[in-house]
Each structure stands twice: as C-alpha cells, then as structure tokens.
Coordinates of C-alpha atoms in Angstrom, one line a residue:
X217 CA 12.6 67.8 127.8
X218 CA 9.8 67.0 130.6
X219 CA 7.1 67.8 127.9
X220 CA 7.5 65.3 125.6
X221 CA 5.6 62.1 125.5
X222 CA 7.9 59.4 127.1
X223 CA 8.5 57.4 124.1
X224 CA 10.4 60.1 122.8
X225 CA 11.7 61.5 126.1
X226 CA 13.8 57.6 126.3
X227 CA 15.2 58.0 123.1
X228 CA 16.7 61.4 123.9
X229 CA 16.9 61.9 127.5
X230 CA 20.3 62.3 129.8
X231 CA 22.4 63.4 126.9
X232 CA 23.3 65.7 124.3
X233 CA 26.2 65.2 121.4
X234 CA 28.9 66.7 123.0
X235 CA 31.7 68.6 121.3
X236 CA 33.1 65.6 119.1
X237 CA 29.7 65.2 117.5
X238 CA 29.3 61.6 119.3
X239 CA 25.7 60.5 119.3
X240 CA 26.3 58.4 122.6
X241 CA 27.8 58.9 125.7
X242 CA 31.5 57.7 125.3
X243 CA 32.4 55.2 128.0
X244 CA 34.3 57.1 130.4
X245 CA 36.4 54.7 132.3
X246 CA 38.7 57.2 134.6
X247 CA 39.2 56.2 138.1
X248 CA 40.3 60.0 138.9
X249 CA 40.0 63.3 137.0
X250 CA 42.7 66.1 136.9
X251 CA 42.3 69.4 138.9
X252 CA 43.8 72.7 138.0
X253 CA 44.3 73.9 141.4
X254 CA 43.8 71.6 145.1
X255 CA 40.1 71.3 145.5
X256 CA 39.3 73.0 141.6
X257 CA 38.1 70.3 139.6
X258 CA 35.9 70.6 136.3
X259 CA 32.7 69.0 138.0
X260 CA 34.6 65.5 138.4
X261 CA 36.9 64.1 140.7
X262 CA 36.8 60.6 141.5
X263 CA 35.1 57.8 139.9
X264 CA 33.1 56.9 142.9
X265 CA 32.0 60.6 143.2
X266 CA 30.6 61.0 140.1
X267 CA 30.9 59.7 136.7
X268 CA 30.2 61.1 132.9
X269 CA 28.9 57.8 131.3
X270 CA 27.2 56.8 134.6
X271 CA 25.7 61.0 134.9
X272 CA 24.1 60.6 131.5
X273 CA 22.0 57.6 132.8
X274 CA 21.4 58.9 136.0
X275 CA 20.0 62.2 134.3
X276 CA 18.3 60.1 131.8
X277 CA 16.3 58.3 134.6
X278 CA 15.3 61.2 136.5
X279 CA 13.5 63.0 133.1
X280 CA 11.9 59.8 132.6
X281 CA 10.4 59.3 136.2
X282 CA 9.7 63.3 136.6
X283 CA 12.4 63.1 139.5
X284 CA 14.7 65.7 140.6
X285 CA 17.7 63.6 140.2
X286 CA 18.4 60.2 140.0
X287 CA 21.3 57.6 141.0
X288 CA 22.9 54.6 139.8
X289 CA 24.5 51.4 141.9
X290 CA 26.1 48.1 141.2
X291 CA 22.8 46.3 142.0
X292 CA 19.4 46.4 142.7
X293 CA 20.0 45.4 146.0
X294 CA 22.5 48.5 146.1
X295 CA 20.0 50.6 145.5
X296 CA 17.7 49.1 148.3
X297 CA 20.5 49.0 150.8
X298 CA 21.7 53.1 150.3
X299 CA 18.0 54.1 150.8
X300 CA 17.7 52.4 154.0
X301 CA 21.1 54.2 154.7
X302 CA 18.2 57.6 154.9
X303 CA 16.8 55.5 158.3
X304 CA 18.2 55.8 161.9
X305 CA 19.0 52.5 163.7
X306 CA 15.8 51.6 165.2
X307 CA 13.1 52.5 162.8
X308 CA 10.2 51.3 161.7
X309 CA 9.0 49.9 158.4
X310 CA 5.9 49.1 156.7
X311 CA 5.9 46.7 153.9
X312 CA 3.9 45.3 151.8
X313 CA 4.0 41.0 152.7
X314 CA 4.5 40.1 149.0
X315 CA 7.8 41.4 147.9
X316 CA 11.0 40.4 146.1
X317 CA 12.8 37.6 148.4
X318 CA 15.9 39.9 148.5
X319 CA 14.0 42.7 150.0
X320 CA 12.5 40.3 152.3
X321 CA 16.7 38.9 153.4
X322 CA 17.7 42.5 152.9
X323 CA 15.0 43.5 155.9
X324 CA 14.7 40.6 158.0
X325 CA 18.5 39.3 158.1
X326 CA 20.3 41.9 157.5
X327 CA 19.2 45.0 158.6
X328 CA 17.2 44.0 161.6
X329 CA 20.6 42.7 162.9
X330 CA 22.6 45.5 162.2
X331 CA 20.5 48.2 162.4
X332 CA 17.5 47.4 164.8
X333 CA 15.2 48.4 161.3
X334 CA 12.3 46.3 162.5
X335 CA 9.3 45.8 159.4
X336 CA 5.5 45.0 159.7
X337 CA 4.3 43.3 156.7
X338 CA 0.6 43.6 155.3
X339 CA -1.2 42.7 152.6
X340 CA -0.8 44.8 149.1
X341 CA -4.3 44.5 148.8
X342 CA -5.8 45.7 151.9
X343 CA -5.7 49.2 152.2
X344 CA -7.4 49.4 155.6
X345 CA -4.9 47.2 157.1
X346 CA -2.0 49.4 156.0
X347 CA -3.5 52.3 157.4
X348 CA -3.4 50.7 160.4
X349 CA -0.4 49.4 160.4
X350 CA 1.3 52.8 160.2
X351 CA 1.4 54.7 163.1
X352 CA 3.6 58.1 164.1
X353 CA 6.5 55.9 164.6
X354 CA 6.8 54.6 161.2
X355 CA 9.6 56.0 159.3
X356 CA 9.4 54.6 155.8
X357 CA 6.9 52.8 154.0
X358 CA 7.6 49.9 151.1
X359 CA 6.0 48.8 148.0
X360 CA 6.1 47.6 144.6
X361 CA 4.2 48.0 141.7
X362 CA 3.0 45.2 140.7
X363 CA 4.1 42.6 143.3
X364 CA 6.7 39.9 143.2
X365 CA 5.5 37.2 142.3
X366 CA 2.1 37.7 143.3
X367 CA 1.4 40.8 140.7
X368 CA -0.6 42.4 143.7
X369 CA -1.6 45.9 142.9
X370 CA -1.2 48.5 145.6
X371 CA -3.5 51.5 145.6
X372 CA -0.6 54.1 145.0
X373 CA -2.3 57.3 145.8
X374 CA -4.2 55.9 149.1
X375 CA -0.8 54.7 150.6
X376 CA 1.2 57.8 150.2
X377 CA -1.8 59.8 152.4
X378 CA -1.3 57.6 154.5
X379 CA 2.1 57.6 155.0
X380 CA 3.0 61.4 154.4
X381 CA 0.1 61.6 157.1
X382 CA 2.6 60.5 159.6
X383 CA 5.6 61.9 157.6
X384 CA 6.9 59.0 156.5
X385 CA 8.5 58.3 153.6
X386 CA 7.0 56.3 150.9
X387 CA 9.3 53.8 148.3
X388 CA 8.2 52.5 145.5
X389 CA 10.1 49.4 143.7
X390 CA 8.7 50.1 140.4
X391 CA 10.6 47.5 138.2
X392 CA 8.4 45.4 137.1
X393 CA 6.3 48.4 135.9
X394 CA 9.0 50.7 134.6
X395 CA 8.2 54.6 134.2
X396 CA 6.8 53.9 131.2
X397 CA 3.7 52.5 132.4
X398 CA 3.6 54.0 135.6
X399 CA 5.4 57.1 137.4
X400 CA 4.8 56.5 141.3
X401 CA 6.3 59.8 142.0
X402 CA 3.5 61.8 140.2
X403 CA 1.4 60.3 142.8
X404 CA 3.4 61.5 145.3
X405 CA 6.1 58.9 146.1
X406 CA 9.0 60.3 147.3
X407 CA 11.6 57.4 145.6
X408 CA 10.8 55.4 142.9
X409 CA 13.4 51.8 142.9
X410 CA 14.7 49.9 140.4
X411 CA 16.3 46.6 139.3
X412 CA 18.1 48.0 136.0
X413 CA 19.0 44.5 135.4
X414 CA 15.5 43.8 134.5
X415 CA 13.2 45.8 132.0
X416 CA 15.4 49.4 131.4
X417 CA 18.2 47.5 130.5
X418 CA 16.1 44.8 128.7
X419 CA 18.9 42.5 127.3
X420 CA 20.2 40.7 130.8
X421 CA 23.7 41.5 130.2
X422 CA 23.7 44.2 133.0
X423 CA 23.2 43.8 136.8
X424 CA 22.3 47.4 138.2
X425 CA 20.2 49.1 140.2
X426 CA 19.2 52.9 140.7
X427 CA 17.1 54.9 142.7
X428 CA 15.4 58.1 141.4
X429 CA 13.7 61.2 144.0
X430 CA 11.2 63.8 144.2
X431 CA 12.5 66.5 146.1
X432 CA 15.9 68.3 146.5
X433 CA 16.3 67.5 149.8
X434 CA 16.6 63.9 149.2
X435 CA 18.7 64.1 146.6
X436 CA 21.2 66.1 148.7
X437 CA 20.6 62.9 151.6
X438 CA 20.8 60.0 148.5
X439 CA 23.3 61.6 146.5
X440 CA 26.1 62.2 150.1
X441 CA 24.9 58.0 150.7
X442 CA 25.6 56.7 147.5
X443 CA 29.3 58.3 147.4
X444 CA 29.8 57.6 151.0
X445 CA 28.6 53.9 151.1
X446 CA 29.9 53.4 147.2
X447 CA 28.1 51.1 145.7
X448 CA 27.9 52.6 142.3
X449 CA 27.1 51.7 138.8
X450 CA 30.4 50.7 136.5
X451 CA 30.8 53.3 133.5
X452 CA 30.8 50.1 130.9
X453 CA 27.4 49.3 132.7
X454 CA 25.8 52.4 132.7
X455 CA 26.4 52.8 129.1
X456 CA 24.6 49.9 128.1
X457 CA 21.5 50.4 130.7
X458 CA 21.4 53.7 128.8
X459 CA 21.5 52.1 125.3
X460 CA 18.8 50.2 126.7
X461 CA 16.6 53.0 127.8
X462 CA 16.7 53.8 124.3
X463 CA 14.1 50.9 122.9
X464 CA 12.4 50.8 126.4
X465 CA 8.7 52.4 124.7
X466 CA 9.0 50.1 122.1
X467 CA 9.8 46.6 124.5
X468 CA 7.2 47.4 127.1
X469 CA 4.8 47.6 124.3
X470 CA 5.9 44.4 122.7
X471 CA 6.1 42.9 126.5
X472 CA 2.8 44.1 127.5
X473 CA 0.8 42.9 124.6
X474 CA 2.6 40.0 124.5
X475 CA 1.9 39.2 128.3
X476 CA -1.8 39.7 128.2
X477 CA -2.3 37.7 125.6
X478 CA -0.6 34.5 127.0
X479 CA -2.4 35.5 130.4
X480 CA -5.8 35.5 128.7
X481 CA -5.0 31.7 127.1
X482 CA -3.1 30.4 130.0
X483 CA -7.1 30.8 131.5
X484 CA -8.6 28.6 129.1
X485 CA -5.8 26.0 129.3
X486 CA -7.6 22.9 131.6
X487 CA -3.7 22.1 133.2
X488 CA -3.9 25.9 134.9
X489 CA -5.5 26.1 138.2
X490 CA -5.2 30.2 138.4
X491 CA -3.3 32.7 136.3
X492 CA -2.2 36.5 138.2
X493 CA -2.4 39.4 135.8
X494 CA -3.9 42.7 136.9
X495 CA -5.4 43.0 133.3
X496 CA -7.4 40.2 133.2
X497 CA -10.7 40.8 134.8
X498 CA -9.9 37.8 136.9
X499 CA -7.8 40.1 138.9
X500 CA -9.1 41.4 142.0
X501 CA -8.2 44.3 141.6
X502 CA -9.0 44.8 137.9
X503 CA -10.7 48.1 138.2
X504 CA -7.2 49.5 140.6
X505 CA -5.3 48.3 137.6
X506 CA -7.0 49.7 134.6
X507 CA -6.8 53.3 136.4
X508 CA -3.4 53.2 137.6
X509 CA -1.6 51.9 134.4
X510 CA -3.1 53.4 131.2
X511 CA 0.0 51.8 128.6
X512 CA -0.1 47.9 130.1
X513 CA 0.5 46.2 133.4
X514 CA 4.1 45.1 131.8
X515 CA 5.8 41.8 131.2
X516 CA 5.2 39.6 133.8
X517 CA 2.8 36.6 134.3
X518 CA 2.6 34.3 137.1
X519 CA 0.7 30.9 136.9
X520 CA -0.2 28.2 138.9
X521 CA -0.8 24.6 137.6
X522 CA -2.7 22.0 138.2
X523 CA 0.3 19.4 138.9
X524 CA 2.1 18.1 141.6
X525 CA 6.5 18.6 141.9
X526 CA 7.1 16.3 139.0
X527 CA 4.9 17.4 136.8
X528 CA 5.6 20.9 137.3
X529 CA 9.1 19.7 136.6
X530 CA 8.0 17.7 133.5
X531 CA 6.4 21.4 132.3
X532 CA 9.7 23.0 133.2
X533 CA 11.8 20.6 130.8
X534 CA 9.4 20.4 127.8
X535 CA 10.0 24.2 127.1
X536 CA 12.1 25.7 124.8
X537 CA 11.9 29.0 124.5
X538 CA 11.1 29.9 127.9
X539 CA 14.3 30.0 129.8
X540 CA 14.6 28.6 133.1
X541 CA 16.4 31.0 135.3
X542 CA 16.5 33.7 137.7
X543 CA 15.8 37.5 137.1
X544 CA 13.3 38.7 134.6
X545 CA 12.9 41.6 132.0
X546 CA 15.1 40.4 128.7
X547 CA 14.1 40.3 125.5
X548 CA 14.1 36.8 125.5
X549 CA 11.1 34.9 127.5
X550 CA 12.4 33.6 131.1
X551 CA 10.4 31.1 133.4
X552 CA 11.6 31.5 137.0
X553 CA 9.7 28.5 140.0
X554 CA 9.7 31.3 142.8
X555 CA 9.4 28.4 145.6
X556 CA 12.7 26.8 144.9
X557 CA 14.6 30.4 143.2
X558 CA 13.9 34.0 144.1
X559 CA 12.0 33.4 146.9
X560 CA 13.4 30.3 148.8
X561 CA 15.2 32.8 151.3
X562 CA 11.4 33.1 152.6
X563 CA 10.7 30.4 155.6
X564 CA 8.4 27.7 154.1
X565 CA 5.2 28.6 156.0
X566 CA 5.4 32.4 154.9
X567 CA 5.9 31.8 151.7
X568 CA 2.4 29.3 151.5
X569 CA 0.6 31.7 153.9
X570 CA 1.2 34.6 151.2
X571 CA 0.3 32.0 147.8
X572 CA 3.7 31.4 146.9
X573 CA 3.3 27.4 146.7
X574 CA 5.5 24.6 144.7
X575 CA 3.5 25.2 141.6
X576 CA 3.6 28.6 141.1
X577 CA 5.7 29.7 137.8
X578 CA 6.4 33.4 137.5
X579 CA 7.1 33.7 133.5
X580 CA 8.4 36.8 132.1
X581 CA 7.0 37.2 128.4
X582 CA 9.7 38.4 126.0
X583 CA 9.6 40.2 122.8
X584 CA 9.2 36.9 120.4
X585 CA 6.2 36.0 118.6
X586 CA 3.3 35.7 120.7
X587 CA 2.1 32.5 118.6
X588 CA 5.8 30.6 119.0
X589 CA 5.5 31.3 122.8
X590 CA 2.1 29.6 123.2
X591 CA 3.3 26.8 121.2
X592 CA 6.0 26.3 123.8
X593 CA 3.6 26.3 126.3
X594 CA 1.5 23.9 124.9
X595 CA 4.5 21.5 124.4
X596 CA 4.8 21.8 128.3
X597 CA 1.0 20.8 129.1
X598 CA 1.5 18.2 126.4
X599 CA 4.4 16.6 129.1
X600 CA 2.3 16.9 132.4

C-alpha cells in the first residue's frame, strides 16, 4: 500500500476484512492462544507477545511512517522508556533542551539513577551547537518535531548527519507533527515516537504510545524489548487508536488550518506579548518550517500574554470552549499553562532560561469553528 497518498493509506492501512467479512479489526481480548503441538502456535501465543487487534495498529503505523515495523505500548512514556531499553548503562545522550517535561523526568530522574544514561541538552535551533555537542561517544540522539511547548523546529536532515556520523542513533518524538505532515524517517531517522494519546487517536479517550523503525535490525532489538519489558498497548485500546487513524488526514487538516489562523490573530491581539507558530513568518525559523512540512505545522499554538499570574488566571476562567487540562490532540480545543502542568517537573530556573515563563499558554486548536474559537478568546482578553 506504500504508494498511495497518505490520506488514503490511513483509511486503509494495517488491515484487511478477514474471513467473516468484518470491516474492522474485532477486538481480540485473549490473554493466551491455543497451540496444536508444545511450541506450534498459529502466529500467537500470549497476549503480551503479540496481539491481533493491537498487530493491525502496529502494521497500520508502520505503512503510514514508511517504517519496517511498528509497536504499540500502554503510554507514551512506554514507548520512550523501551527505546532507551536499546542503550547500555552508561551512555550518552543528546537532546534537544526544549522537550516534553516527561522526557525531561524520564532522563534526568530516572534513568540517570538507574542506568548511568547521562544527557547533554542544546538548543533545537542551533545546529552548530549540536554538532558539537555529539561526539564518538554519544550513543543516541533526541528530538521532537515541533518542540514542546516552545514549537522549535529542528533541522531534521542536518541532525541525522550528524549523528549517523558518529553512529548514533537518531529519535524522533514526532507527535505533535504526526506522519501526516511529516515522516522523520524518510530523512533518515532511525525511530520515529509517539504519544497515541494525542493526535492519531484524536478523541482523548486513549492513553498510548508507539514507536515505529527503519531498519530490520531494530525491529528485531525493539520488538524482543517491548515483549520482554511488557509494556504493551491493551486490545480495547488499540482498536480505537486504529479507528482513529482512520479520520487522521481529515483532523490534521481541520487542526492545521484551524491553528494558523488563531496564530495569525492572536498577533494582532494588543493583550499578546509573542505568539510560537513555525508558520507564521514571525518564526525564526519560518523558512526550516515551510520546507520540512508541506501539509501544516499541526495543531498546536503556544502564546504568551501580556499579564501577570492573575490575570493570566482571569484569561484561564473566561474561556469556554478551550478546556483547561493536560495532554493535547482531541478534537475538542484544550488550553494547557505549561509552568504550573506538563512541565512543572522542570526546576524553576531551567524552565525560564529555555522561555517557559508563568504566562505562557500552550493551546491545542481543535476541530470546531475557527470563528467560535476566537470568540472564546476574545471573551478571555475581555477578563484581563
């Protein structure tokens, strides 16, 4: 199926009717499969080894991203935690400094601990100061596309020369993007991440995470990892991220459009000190994004007002339609205050040296009408 356009490809890909005619995936919910003889199975075992429902996703992500294979896990964070399973105690990381605060915990008090990883954080922007920063010992090297909650862009094909220049790998936590509006492993990236509880599954009712890779060797690695450590995606789940998959062309559209267009009047709006979008030609890197995402930059806006803790608190409660609360990527429109939510885990000082201040909002733009949304908006200016 790798040759149709990819708004077809998610309608279609990871399964087939099977012999009952059904048109979906049933919802295989079998903890253990019968053999005919010890060690003879029909391609299933056990639940934690592999799955039918949960197969058909995994499949389905791999066609989309142009990976070899792809796998499913309970979380996001799953997903992040069974790739760093691939390092040795001891290694070295290089990540980008503006990252998902759970990435940042998962690193820095987690892994360092009980694993000696030990990361080196730089810029997403500066592109001379990540080729210096990796070196023949780095083992693995960490972005995302766009950044969290900065919206950063990372020049994708300069940082995989330089890491595959030293042999290490490179991940990609391609979320917010989805592999509809970019693919990092056709510029060479050797995993691409993902929080499936955001945009793929698209109607926050589903926490999961997945991991999809280039090459066959790293599927054999990932694939022992994510049976062995066993954090994997629930059949019920993995049914529903799949159903989502299904509308993903059509939401990133709708959340795209939809996105720019708030970014572009949040601008003019005299309450708004500076808004992050890589499509506006505000953006710093403007030109990086236009070339690297052809369809949209995706769903995500982040703002910072002109108002101190209470009146970015007044803003907060005049809304109605924005939604305060973690995670992002639903249809409906979410507003998230990264200082005091996603990224509080980040020491105070770190999180103001990187931009991530008290009146920073990181909005994710849903699917409604673009006009009711504004209105919103303006009913929270209206209340600072």
């Amino acid at each position: 199926m790798s040759q149709l356009h990819l708004d077809t490809l998610g309608v279609h890909a990871g399964y087939q009717p099977d012999a009952t005619g059904a048109v979906m995936p049933p919802i295989y919910t079998s903890s253990t499969y019968a053999q005919d003889a010890p060690g003879q199975h029909r391609g299933y075992e056990y639940a934690r080894s592999g799955n039918p429902t949960r197969a058909a996703f995994e499949k389905a992500l791999a066609e989309l991203e142009g990976g070899v294979a792809g796998f499913a896990f309970a979380s996001g964070l799953a997903a992040m935690s069974t790739v760093l399973e691939l390092l040795d105690a001891g290694s070295e990381i290089v990540a980008l400094d503006d990252l998902y605060g759970g990435a940042w915990r998962l690193f820095e008090k987690v892994r360092n601990r009980s694993a000696g990883l030990k990361t080196r954080y730089v810029a997403p922007d500066d592109i001379a100061a990540l080729r210096a920063a990796i070196t023949p010992a780095t083992q693995l090297v960490w972005l995302e596309i766009p950044t969290n909650p900065l919206l950063k862009v990372a020049d994708l094909a300069a940082v995989v020369e330089a890491a595959h220049a030293v042999g290490a790998l490179v991940v990609v936590d391609a979320t917010f993007s989805t592999p509809y509006l970019l693919r990092p492993l056709d510029y060479g990236a050797d995993i691409v991440i993902h929080s499936v509880t955001k945009f793929l599954n698209g109607h926050s009712d589903v926490i999961g995470g997945a991991a999809i890779v280039r090459t066959p060797e790293l599927a054999e690695r990932l694939g022992y990892l994510q049976n062995a450590v066993g954090g994997v995606l629930d059949p019920f789940s993995s049914f529903l991220a799949l159903r989502g998959l299904r509308t993903l062309a059509l939401r990133m559209q709708r959340h795209s459009s939809n996105a720019l267009g708030i970014a572009q009047w949040l601008e003019g709006q005299a309450a708004v000190e500076k808004v992050a979008y890589p499509l506006l030609p505000s953006h710093p890197q403007y030109a990086l994004a236009q070339r690297q995402f052809k369809r949209g930059v995706g769903g995500v806006v982040s703002v910072w007002l002109k108002a101190d803790e209470a009146g970015v608190r007044r803003f907060i409660a005049a809304l109605q339609l924005f939604t305060l609360a973690e995670s992002l990527g639903g249809v409906e429109s979410l507003l998230n205050l990264p200082w005091a939510m996603t990224h509080a885990s980040i020491p105070e000082a770190d999180r103001l040296r990187r931009g991530v201040s008290p009146n920073l909002l990181r909005l994710s733009v849903g699917v409604e009408h673009i006009d009711d949304l504004i209105a919103d908006l303006q009913a929270g200016f209206a209340a600072i």
